[in-house]
Coordinates of C-alpha atoms and ligand atoms in Angstrom, one line a residue:
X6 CA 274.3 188.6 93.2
X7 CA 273.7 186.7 96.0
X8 CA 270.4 186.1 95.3
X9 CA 271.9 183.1 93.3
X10 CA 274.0 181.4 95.5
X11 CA 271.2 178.9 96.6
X12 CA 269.8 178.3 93.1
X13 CA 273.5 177.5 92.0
X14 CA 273.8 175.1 94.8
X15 CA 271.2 173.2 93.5
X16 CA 271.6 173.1 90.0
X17 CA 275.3 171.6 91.2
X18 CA 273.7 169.5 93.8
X19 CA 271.3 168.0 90.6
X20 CA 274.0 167.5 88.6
X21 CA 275.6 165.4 91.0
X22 CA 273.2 163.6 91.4
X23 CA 272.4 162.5 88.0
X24 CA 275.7 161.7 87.5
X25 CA 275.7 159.3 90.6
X26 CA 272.3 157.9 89.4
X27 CA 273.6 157.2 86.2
X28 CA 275.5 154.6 87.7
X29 CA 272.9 152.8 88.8
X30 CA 271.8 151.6 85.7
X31 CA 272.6 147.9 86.0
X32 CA 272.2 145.5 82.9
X33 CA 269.8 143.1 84.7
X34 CA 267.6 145.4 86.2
X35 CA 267.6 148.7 84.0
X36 CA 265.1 149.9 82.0
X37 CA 267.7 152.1 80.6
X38 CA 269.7 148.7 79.0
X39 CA 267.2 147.0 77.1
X40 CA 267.3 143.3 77.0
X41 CA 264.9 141.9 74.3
X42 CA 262.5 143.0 71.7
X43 CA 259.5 144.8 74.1
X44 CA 262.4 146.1 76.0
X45 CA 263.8 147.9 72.8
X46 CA 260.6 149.2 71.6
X47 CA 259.7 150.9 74.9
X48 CA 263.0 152.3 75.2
X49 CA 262.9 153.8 71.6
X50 CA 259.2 155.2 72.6
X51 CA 261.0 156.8 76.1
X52 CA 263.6 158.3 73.7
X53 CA 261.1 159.6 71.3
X54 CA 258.8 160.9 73.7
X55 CA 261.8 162.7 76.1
X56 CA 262.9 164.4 72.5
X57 CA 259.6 166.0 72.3
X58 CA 259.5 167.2 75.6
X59 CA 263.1 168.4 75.3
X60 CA 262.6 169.7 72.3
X61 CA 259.6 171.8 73.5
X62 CA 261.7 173.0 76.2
X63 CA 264.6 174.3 74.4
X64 CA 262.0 176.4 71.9
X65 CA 260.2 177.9 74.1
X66 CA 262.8 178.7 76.6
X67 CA 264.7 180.2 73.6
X68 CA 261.2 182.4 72.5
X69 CA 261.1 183.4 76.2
X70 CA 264.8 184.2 76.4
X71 CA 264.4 186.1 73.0
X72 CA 260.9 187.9 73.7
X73 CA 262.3 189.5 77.1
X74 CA 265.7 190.9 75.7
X75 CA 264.1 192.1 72.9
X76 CA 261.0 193.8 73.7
X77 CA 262.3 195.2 77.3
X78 CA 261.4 198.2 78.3
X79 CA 263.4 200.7 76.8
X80 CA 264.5 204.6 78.8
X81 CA 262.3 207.0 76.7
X82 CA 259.9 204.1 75.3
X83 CA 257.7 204.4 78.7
X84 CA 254.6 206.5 76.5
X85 CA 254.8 203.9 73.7
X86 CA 252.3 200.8 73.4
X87 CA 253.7 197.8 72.0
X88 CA 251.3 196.4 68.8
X89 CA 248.7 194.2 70.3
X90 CA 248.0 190.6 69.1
X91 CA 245.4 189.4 71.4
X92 CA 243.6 187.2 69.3
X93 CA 245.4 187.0 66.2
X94 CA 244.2 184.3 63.8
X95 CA 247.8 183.5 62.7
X96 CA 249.2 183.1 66.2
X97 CA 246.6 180.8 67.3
X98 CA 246.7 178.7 64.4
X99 CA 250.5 178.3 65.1
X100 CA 250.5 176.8 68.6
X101 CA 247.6 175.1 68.3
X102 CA 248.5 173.0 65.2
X103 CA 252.0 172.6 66.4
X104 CA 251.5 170.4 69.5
X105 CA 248.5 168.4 67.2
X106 CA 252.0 167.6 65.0
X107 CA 253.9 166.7 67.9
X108 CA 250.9 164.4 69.4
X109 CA 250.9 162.6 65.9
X110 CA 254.5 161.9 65.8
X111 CA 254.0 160.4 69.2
X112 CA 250.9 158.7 68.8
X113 CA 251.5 156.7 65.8
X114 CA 254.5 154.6 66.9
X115 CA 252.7 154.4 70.2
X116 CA 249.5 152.9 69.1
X117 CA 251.0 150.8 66.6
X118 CA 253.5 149.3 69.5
X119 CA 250.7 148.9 71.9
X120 CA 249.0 146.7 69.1
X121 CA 252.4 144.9 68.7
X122 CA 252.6 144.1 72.3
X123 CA 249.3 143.2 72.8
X124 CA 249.6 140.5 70.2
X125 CA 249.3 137.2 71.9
X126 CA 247.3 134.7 69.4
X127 CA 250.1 132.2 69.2
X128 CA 249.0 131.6 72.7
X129 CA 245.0 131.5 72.1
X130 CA 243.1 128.7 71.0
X131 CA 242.0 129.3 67.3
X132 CA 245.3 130.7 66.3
X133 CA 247.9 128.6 68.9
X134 CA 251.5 127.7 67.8
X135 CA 252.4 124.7 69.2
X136 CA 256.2 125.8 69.8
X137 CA 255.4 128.9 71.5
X138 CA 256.3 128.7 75.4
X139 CA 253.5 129.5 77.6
X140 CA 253.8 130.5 81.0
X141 CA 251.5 130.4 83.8
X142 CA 252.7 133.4 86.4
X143 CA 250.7 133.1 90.0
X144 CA 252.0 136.1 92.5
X145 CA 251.0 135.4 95.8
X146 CA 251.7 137.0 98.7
X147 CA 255.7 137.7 98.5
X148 CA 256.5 134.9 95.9
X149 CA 255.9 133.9 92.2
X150 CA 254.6 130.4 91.2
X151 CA 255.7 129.6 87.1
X152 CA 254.1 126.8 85.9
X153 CA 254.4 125.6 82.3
X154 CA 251.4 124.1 81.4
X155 CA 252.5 122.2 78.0
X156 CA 254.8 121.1 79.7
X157 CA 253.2 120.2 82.9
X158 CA 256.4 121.3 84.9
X159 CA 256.1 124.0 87.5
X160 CA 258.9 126.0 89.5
X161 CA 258.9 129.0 92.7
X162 CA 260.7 131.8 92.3
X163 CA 262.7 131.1 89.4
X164 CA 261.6 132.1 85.6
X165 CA 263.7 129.7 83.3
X166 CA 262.8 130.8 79.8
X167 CA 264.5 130.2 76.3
X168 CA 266.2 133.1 74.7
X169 CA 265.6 134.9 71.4
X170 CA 262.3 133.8 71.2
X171 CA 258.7 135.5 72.4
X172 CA 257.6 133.5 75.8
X173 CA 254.0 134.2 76.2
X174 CA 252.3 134.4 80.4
X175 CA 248.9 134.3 82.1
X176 CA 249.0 136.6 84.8
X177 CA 246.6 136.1 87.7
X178 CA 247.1 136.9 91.6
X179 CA 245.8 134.7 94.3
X180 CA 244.7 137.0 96.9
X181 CA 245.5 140.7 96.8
X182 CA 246.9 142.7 93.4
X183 CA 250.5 142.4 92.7
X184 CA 252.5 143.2 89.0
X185 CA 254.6 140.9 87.2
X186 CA 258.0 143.1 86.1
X187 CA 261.2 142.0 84.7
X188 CA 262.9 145.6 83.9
X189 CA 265.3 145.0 81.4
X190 CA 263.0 143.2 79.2
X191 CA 259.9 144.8 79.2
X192 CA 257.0 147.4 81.1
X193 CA 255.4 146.0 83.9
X194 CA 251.8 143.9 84.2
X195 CA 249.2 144.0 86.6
X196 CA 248.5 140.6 88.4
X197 CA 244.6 140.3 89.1
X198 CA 242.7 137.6 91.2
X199 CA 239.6 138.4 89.2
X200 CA 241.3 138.0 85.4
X201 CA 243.8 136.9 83.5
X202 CA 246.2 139.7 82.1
X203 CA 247.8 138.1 79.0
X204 CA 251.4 139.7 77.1
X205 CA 254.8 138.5 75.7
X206 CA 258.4 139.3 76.6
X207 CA 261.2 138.4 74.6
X208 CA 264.5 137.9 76.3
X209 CA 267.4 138.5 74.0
X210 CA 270.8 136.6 74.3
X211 CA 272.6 139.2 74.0
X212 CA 270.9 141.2 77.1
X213 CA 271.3 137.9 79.0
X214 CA 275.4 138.4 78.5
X215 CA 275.3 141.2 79.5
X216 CA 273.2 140.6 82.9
X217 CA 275.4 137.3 83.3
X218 CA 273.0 135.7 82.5
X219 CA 270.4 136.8 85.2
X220 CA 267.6 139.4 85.2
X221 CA 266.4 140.6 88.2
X222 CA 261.9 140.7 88.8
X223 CA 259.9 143.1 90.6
X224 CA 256.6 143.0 92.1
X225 CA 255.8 146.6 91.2
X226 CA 252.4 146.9 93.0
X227 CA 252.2 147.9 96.5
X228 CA 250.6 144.5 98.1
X229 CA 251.6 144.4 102.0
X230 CA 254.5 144.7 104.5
X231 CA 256.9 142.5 102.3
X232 CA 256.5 144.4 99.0
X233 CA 259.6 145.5 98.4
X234 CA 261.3 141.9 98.9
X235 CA 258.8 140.0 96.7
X236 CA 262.1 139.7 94.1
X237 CA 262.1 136.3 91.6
X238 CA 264.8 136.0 89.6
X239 CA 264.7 135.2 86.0
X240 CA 267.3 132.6 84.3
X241 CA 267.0 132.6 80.3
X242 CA 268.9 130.3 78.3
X243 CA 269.8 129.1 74.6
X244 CA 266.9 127.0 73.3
X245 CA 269.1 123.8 73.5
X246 CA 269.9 124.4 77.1
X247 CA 266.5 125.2 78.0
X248 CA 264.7 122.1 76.2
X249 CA 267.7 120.1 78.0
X250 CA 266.5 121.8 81.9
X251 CA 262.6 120.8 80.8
X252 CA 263.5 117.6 79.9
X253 CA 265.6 117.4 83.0
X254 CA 262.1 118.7 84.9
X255 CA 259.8 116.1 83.6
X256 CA 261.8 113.5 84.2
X257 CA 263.0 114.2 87.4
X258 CA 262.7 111.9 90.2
X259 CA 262.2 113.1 93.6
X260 CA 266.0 113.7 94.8
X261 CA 266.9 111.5 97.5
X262 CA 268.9 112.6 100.4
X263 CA 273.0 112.3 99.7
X264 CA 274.0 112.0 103.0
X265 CA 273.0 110.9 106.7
X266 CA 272.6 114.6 108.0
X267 CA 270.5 115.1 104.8
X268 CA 268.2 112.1 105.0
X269 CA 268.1 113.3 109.1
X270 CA 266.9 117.5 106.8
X271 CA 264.3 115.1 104.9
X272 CA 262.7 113.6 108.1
X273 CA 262.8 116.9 109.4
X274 CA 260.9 118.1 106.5
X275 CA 258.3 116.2 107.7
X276 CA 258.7 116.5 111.4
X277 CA 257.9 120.8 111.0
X278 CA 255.3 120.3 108.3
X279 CA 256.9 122.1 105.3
X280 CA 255.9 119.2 103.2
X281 CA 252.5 120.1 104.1
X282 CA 252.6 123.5 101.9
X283 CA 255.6 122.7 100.0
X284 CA 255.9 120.2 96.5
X285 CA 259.3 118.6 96.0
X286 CA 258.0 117.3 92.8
X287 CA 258.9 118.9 89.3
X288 CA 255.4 118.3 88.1
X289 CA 253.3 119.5 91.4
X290 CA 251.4 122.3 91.6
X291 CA 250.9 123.7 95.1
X292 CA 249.0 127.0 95.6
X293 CA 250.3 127.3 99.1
X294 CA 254.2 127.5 98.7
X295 CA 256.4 127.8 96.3
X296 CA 257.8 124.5 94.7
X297 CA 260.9 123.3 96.3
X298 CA 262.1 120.4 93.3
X299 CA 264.7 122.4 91.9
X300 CA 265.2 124.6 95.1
X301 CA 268.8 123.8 95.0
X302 CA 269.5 125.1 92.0
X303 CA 268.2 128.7 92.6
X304 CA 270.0 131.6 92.8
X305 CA 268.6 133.2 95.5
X306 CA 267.4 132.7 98.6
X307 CA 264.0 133.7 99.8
X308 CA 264.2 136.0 96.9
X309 CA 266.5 138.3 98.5
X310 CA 269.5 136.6 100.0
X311 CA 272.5 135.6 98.0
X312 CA 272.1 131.9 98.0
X313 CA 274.1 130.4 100.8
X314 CA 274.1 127.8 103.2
X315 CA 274.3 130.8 106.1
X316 CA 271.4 133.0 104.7
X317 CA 269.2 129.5 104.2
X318 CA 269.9 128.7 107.8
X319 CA 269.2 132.7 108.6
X320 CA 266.0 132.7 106.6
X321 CA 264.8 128.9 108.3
X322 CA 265.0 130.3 111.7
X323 CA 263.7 133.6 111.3
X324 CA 261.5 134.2 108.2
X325 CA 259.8 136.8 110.0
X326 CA 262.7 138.7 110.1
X327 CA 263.4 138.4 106.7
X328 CA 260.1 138.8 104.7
X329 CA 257.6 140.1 107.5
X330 CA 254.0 139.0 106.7
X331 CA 255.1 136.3 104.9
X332 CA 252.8 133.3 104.8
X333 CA 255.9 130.7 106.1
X334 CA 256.8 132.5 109.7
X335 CA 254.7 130.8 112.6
X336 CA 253.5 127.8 110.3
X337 CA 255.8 125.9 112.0
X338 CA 258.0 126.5 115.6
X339 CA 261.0 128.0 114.2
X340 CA 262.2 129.5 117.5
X341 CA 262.8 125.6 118.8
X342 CA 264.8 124.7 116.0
X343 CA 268.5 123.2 117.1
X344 CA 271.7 124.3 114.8
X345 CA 271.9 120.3 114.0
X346 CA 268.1 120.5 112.8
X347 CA 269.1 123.6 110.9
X348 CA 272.1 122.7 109.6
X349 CA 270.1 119.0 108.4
X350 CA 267.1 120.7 106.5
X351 CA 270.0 122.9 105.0
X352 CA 271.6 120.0 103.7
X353 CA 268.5 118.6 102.5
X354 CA 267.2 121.4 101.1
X355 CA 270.3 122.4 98.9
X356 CA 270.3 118.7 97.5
X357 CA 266.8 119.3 95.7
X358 CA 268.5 119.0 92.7
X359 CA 266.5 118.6 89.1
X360 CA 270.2 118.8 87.1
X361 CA 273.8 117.4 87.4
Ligands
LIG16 CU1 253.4 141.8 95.5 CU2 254.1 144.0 95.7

C-alpha cells in the first residue's frame, strides 16, 4: 500500500499545478484565447488534434484495463494455453487501418488550413488588392522595426494594425534569426536575413476587448543574451481610428520641444548622439534604431517596462542593465549622465508625439 504514496503525491502535485497554470492564460498573450481568424483556426486544429490523442488514450487504457482483469491468471488454469493470435489477419488489419482513419481526420483540416494561411496574393504583385495593409516586420537584435510601405510611414516597437481585417507582413531579420509571434492571434514565423517569410494575421475586435486593447509579441527564437526581453507590443484599432493614426503619421511634423527642460532633452539628443541611430521622423527608415516619432505614445518602455517617466530614466542610464547585449549600451557615455540631463531627454523624449 505504500508503494503508492509517492505516485499519489504526484498525481496531486500535477493537478495543482494545472489548475495554477490555468490561470495563466491571459487574453493578450494566450494561445489558449484566440484573438482573430488564424488564431481560431489553430486553436480548433489544437482541439482536434488533443481529442485524438485523448481519445486514443482512453481506448487503449480501457483494452489494457479490460485485457488484464480478464485474462489473469486464474488458480487451477496454470496447465492451460491461452488461444494464440500471433499474426492474425483480422487483428492486423484492425490497428493498422484505424490510426490511417485517425491520420485522415487530422490531416485534411490541417492541409487545407495550411493552404488557407499560406494564402497571401492580395499582397503579391499579379493578384495585389490595393486596400490590403502590408507590413514590413525587420527584427533586429532585441527590437522590431514596422514599416508600412504604401504608406511610407514606419514605427519601433509598436504594431498599430486595423482590426477585423487580414494585415499581410514581410518578415526578414537583419543579422542573426529571430521569429515574429503575436500569441493570441496566430502561430509564430521565422525571421530570416537571407529571405522573406511572407503570412497574414487577422486581429479581431472582439479579442482586442478582451486584451484591452493590447496584445503582447514574442520573439520566439533563441537569438542572444536579450532573448527573452525582445517584447513589441501590438495596438489594433477600428479601421476609422487606424486610417485617422496613418493620417496622423504622414502628416506629422517633427514635434517640437514644449518646454525649456525639453528643448535643453532635444539638444541633448544631439549632444549623446542618439540622433545618430535614431529617426524622429514618421516617414524615416533607420536600420540602426528603432524610430522614435511616435515614441511617446508607446506603451512600453524598452519593450519591457511599464511606460513611465522612472523606468525611461532607469533604462537611459543603464540599458545594459536592462536589455544586456543590446545594441544602445556604450554607444554613448551613459554613466556621466546628470539627473537634470536625464530628467531633460525624459521630457523630450515623452513629447515625441504623432497624435493629440
Ligand atoms: Cu530575437 Cu529572440
Amino acid at each position: 500500500m505504500k508503494n503508492w504514496l509517492p505516485n499519489m503525491r504526484f498525481f496531486s502535485l500535477f493537478g495543482l499545478m494545472a489548475l495554477l497554470l490555468a490561470g495563466c492564460g491571459k487574453p493578450y498573450l494566450s494561445t489558449l484565447q484566440p484573438a482573430g481568424e488564424v488564431a481560431d483556426i489553430q486553436y480548433n486544429l489544437m482541439l482536434l488534434s488533443t481529442a485524438i490523442m485523448v481519445l486514443v488514450i482512453i481506448v487503449v487504457s480501457i483494452l489494457f484495463v479490460y485485457v488484464v482483469v480478464r485474462f489473469r491468471r486464474k488458480k487451477g488454469d496454470e496447465a492451460i494455453i491461452p488461444k494464440q493470435v500471433e499474426g492474425s489477419h483480422k487483428l492486423e488489419m484492425i490497428w493498422t487501418i484505424i490510426p490511417i482513419l485517425l491520420l485522415i481526420v487530422l490531416a485534411v483540416p490541417v492541409v487545407s488550413a495550411t493552404f488557407k494561411l499560406a494564402d497571401v496574393s492580395p499582397m503579391e504583385e499579379e493578384t495585389r488588392d490595393e486596400n490590403a495593409i502590408v507590413v514590413n516586420v525587420t527584427a533586429n537584435l532585441y527590437w522590431w522595426e514596422f514599416e508600412y510601405p504604401d504608406l511610407g510611414i514606419v514605427t519601433g516597437q509598436e504594431l498599430i494594425v486595423p482590426t477585423d481585417e487580414r494585415v499581410y507582413f514581410n518578415l526578414k531579420a537583419s543579422d542573426v534569426k529571430h521569429s515574429f509571434w503575436i500569441p493570441s492571434v496566430g502561430g509564430k514565423m521565422d525571421t530570416n536575413t537571407e529571405n522573406v517569410n511572407r503570412f497574414w494575421l487577422e486581429f479581431s475586435q472582439e479579442g482586442t476587448d478582451k486584451a484591452d486593447g493590447l496584445f503582447y509579441g514574442k520573439c520566439a527564437e533563441l537569438c542572444g543574451p536579450s532573448h527573452a526581453l525582445m517584447d513589441f507590443k501590438v495596438k489594433p484599432l477600428p479601421r476609422e481610428e487606424f486610417d485617422q493614426w496613418v493620417s496622423d503619421m504622414q502628416n506629422a511634423e517633427v514635434s517640437e520641444p514644449a518646454s525649456d527642460l525639453a528643448a535643453q532633452g532635444e539638444e541633448l539628443f544631439t549632444t549623446y548622439n542618439c540622433i545618430a541611430c535614431h529617426a524622429i521622423d514618421s516617414k524615416e527608415q533607420r536600420p540602426t534604431a528603432p524610430n522614435l516619432a511616435n515614441f511617446g505614445e508607446r506603451s512600453s518602455i524598452a519593450g519591457r517596462y511599464e511606460f513611465t517617466e522612472e523606468n525611461l530614466k532607469k533604462w537611459l542610464k543603464d540599458p545594459e542593465a536592462a536589455k544586456p547585449g543590446n545594441k544602445m549600451s556604450y554607444s554613448y557615455d551613459h554613466e556621466g549622465m546628470t539627473e537634470e540631463e536625464l530628467d531633460a531627454l525624459a521630457e523630450y523624449l515623452l513629447g515625441l508625439k504623432v497624435q493629440d
